[in-house]
Amino acid sequence: MKIIDLFKQNRPVISFEIFPPKPDVPLDTLFESIEGFKKLSPDYISVTYGAGGSQRGRTVEIASRIKNHYGIESMCHLTCVGHTAEEIDELLLQMKQENIHNVLALRGDPPLDQPDFDFSKGTFRYANELIEYINSKHDFCIAAAAYLEGHVDSKRLDEDRRYLKNKVDAGVDLLITQLFFDTRLYFDFLDRCAQLNINCPVVPGIMPIFSSRIKNMTARSGCSIPAKLVLMMDKYENNSEDLKKAGEEYAGLMIRELLDGGAPGIHLYTMNKLQSTIEIMKIAGLR
Ligand code: FAD
């Protein structure tokens, strides 16, 4: 099934994102969590793609298990950095063979050990080129990434949004946003999208705060932390359990506010944490 069809049912589409464990870690623990995720009735689960294409086999393997064993719709993330067109074809073919029809098409980040990586040397330089390619040869529901506060590399917000518009026009069915912590940013972004004639669903991506490590993640991705969250993190800096609980509550309330405000769905970055996901869904009134 194509995930975009779920958005035609006039109810919020709830998705969970998971990541493959490290190559030397067996998949059993992850599969136990998926069993638990299933009880929360997500509309689909997406599986990330390791930076630079690492563990790419695992992405398809896990997405296939979600779809074909657990009976939950799945989506594979796919990054084009460092890949030839033939490699992309091969991966898409594997997905088709596993009955997976949904892909989150991304440029990807430079490999960690190559900060000066030259994107222009690859077959695909930006996500819009990958999206155009997929649409020219394959039949997939295509999601793409959107950045409420602009992508961290972009020099100007309006330029970043023009590139987003190019990307959508290349054949995107839905957008999923990067993490953010202020719901006003999302609603404001929807207004900007309307001005640019971006009419596909824009699904807010929610990253719960599980620990103070979130500061590193936000620094890398260039997204801001509102003052009230800074105060919350300061308050619980010596109590990791209370910080986790406060983070779950913050995420749950954000989800409620976004859905009440008309968001077409929620994409929850679960970080593979089942118990926290259960708590967040309860707080958001989705359980
Ligand atoms: P693009 O849309 O290509 O944009 C990248 C940059 O180039 C932006 O600054 C943009 O403004 C600029 N740009 C775009 N087009 C042009 C143009 N024509 N000319 C000049 N500049 C241009 N990464 C992973 O490795 N694995 C994952 O599984 C993964 N999952 C993700 C899931 C979500 C929901 C999100 C939001 C991000 C995810 N990422 C993942 C991170 C993503 O790969 C990085 O943010 C990456 O740096 C950008 O990817 P993109 O597809 O948004 O790139």
Coordinates of C-alpha atoms in Angstrom, one line a residue, residues 144 196 253:
A144 CA 11.0 13.8 1.7
L196 CA 4.8 28.4 -2.1
L253 CA 1.5 17.5 24.9

